[in-house]
C-alpha atoms as an extended CHARMM CRD file, in Angstrom:
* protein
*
       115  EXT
         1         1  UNK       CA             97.5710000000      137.9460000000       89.7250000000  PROA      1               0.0000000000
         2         2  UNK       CA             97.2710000000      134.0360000000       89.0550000000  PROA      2               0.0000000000
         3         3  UNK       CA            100.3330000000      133.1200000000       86.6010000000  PROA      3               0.0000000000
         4         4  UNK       CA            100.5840000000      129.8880000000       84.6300000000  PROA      4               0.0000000000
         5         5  UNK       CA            102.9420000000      129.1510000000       87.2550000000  PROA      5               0.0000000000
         6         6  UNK       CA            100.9930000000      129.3470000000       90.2370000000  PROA      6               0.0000000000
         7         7  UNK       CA             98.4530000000      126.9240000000       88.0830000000  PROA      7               0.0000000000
         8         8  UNK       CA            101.3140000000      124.7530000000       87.6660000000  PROA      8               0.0000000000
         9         9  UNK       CA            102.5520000000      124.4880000000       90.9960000000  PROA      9               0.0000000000
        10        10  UNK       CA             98.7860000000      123.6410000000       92.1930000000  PROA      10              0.0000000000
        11        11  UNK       CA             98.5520000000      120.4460000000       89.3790000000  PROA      11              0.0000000000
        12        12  UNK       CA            101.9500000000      119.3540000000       91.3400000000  PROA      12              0.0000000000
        13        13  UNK       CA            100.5680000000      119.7840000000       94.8480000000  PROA      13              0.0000000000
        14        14  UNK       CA             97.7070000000      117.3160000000       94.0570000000  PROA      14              0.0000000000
        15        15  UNK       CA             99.4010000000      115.7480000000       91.8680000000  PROA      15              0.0000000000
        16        16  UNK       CA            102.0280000000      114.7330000000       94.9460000000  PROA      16              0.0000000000
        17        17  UNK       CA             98.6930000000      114.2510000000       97.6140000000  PROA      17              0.0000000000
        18        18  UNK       CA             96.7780000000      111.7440000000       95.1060000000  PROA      18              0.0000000000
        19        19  UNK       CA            100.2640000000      109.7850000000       94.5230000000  PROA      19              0.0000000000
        20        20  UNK       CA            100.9720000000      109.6200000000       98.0460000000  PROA      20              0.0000000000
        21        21  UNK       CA             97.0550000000      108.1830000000       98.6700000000  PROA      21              0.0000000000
        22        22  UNK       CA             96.7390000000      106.3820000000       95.5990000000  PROA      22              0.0000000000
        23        23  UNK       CA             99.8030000000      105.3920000000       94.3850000000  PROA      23              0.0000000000
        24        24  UNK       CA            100.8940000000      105.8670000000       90.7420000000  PROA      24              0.0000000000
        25        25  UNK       CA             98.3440000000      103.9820000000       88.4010000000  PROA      25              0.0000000000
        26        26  UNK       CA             95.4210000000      104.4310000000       86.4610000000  PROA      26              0.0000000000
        27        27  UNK       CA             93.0670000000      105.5210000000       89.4530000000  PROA      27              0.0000000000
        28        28  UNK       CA             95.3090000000      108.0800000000       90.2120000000  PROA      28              0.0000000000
        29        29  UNK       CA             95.8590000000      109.7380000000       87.0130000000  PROA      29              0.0000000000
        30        30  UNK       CA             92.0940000000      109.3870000000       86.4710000000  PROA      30              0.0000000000
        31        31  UNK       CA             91.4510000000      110.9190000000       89.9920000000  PROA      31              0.0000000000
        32        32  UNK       CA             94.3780000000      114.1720000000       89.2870000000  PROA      32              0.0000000000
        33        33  UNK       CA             92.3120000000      114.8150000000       85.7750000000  PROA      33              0.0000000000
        34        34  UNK       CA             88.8060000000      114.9560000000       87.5950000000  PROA      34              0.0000000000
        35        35  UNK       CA             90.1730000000      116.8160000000       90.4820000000  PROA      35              0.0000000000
        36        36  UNK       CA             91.9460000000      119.1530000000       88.5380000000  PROA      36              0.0000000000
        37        37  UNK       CA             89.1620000000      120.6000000000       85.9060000000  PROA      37              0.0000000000
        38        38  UNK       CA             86.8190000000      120.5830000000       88.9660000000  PROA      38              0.0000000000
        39        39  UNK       CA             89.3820000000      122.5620000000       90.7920000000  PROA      39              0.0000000000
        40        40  UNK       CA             89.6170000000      124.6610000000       87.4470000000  PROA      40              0.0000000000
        41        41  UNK       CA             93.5490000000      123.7190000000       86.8560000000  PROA      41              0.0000000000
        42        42  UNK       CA             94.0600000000      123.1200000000       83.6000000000  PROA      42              0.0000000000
        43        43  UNK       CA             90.2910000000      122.5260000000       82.9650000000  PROA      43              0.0000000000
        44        44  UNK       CA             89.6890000000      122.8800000000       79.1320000000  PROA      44              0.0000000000
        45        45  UNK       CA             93.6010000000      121.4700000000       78.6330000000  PROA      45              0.0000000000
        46        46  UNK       CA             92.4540000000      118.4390000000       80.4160000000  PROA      46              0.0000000000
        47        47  UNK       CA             88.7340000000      118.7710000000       78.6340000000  PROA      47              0.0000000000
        48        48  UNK       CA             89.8430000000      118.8190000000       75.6220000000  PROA      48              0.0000000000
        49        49  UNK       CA             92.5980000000      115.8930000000       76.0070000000  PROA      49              0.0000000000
        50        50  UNK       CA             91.5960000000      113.6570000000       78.5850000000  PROA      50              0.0000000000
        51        51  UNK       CA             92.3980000000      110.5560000000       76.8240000000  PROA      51              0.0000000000
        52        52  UNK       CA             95.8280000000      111.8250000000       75.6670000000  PROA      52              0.0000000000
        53        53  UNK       CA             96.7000000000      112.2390000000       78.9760000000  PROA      53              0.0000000000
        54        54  UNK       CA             95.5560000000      109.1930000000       80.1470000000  PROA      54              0.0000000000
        55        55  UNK       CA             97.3350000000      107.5680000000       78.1220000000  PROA      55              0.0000000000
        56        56  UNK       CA            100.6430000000      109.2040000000       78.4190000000  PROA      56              0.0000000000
        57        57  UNK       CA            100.0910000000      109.5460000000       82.6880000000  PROA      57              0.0000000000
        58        58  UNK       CA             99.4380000000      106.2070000000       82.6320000000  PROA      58              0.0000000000
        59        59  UNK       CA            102.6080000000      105.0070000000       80.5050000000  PROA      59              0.0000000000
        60        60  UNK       CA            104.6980000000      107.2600000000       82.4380000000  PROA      60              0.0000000000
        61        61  UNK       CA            103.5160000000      105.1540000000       86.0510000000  PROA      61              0.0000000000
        62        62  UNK       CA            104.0020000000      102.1580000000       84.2940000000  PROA      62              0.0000000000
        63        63  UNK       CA            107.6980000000      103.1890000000       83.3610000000  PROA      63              0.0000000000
        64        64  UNK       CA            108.5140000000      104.7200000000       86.9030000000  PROA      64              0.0000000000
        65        65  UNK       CA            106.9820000000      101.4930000000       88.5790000000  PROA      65              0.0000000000
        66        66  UNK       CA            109.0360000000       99.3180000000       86.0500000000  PROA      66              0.0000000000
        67        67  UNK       CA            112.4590000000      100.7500000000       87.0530000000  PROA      67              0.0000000000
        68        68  UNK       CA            111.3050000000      101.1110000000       90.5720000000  PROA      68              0.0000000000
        69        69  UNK       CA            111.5570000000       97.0290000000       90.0710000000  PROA      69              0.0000000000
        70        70  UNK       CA            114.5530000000       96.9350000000       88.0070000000  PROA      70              0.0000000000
        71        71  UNK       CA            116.1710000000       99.1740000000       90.7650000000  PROA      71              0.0000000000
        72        72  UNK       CA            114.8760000000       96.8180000000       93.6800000000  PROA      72              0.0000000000
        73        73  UNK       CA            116.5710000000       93.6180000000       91.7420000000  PROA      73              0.0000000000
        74        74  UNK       CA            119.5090000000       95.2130000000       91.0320000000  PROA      74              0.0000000000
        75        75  UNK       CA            119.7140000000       96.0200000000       94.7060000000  PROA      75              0.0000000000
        76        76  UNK       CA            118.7940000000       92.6930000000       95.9930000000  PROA      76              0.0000000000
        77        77  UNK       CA            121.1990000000       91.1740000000       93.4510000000  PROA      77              0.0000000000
        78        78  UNK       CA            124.1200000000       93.0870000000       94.5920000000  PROA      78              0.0000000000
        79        79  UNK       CA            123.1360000000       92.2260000000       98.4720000000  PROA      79              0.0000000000
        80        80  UNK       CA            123.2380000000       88.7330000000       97.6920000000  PROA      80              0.0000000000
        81        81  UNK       CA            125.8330000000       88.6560000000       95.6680000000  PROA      81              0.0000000000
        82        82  UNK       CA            128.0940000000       90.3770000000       98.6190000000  PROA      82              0.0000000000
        83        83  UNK       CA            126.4190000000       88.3550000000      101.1540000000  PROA      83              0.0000000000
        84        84  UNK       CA            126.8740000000       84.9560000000       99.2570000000  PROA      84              0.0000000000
        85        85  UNK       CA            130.7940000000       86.1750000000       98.9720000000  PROA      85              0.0000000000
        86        86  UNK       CA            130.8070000000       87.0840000000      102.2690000000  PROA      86              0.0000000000
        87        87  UNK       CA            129.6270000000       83.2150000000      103.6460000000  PROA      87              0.0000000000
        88        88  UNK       CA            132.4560000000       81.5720000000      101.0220000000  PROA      88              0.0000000000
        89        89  UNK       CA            134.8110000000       84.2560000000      102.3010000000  PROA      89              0.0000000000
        90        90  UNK       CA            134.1590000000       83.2630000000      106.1190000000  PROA      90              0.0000000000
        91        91  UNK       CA            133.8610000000       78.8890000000      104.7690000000  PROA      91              0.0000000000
        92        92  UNK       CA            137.0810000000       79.5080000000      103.5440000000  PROA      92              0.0000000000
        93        93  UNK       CA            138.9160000000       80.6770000000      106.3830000000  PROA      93              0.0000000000
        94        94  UNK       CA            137.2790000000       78.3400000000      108.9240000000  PROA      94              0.0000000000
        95        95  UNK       CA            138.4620000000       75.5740000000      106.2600000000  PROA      95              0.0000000000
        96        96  UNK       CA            141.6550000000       76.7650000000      106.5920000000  PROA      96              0.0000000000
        97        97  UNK       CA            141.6280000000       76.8420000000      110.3410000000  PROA      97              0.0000000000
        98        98  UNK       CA            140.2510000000       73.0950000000      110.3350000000  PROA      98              0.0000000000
        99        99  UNK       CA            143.1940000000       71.6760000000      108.0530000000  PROA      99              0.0000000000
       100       100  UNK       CA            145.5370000000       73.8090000000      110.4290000000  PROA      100             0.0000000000
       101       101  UNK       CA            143.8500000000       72.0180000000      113.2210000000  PROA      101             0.0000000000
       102       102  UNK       CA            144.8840000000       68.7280000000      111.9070000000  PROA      102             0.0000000000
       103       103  UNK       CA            141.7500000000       67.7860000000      110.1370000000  PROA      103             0.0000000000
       104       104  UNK       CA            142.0850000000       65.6950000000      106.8730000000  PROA      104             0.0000000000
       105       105  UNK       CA            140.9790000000       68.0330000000      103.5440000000  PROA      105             0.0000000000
       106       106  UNK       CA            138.0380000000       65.6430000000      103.2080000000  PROA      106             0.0000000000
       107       107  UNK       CA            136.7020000000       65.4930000000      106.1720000000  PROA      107             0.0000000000
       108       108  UNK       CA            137.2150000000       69.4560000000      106.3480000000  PROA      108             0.0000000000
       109       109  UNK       CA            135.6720000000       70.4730000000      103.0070000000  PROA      109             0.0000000000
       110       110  UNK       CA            132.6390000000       67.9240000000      103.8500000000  PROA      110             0.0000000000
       111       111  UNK       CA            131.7880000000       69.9100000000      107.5190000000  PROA      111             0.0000000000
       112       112  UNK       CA            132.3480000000       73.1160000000      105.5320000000  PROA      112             0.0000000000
       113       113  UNK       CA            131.1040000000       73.3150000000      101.9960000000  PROA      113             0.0000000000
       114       114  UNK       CA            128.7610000000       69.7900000000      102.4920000000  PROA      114             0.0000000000
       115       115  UNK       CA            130.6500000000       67.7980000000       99.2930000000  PROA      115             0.0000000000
């Protein structure tokens, strides 16, 4: 007995081996539709609203691969951001140790910080 279910988790298993090959765009979604009503998986579904789901497949990769961006700036912002506050952090204490040294303030905060 073949349930909805079992059709369902089929469309997901080639759904996840076309991503992984193809990558989530417009070639892909195209290439899950085709494969899908020849594998009989949703076949008159997918007849009858190809476009549709075109559309919408393709809007949906478009939105994953946008935040898959946003995510990746918002990462490398933070890492900069910590790293940048890590080098003042570390300028900071080796301009203290320089004025402890004896080193004029001048002289010190133009080896350290370049002004």
């Amino acid at each position: 007995l073949h349930t909805i279910i079992d059709t369902y988790f089929e469309f997901c298993e080639i759904q996840k081996q076309i991503v992984q090959k193809l990558g989530r765009n417009k070639k892909a979604a195209q290439a899950l539709i085709d494969t899908c009503i020849d594998k009989n998986i949703f076949r008159e579904f997918f007849e009858d609203h190809k476009e549709e789901v075109m559309n919408n497949v393709d809007s949906l990769f478009s939105q994953e691969q946008a935040y898959e961006r946003f995510k990746k700036e918002q990462f490398d912002d933070g890492y900069n951001d910590g790293f940048n506050a890590g080098v003042k952090s570390k300028a900071d204490k080796v301009f203290a140790k320089l004025l402890k040294s004896g080193m004029s303030e001048n002289e010190a905060r133009e080896l350290v910080y370049g002004e």
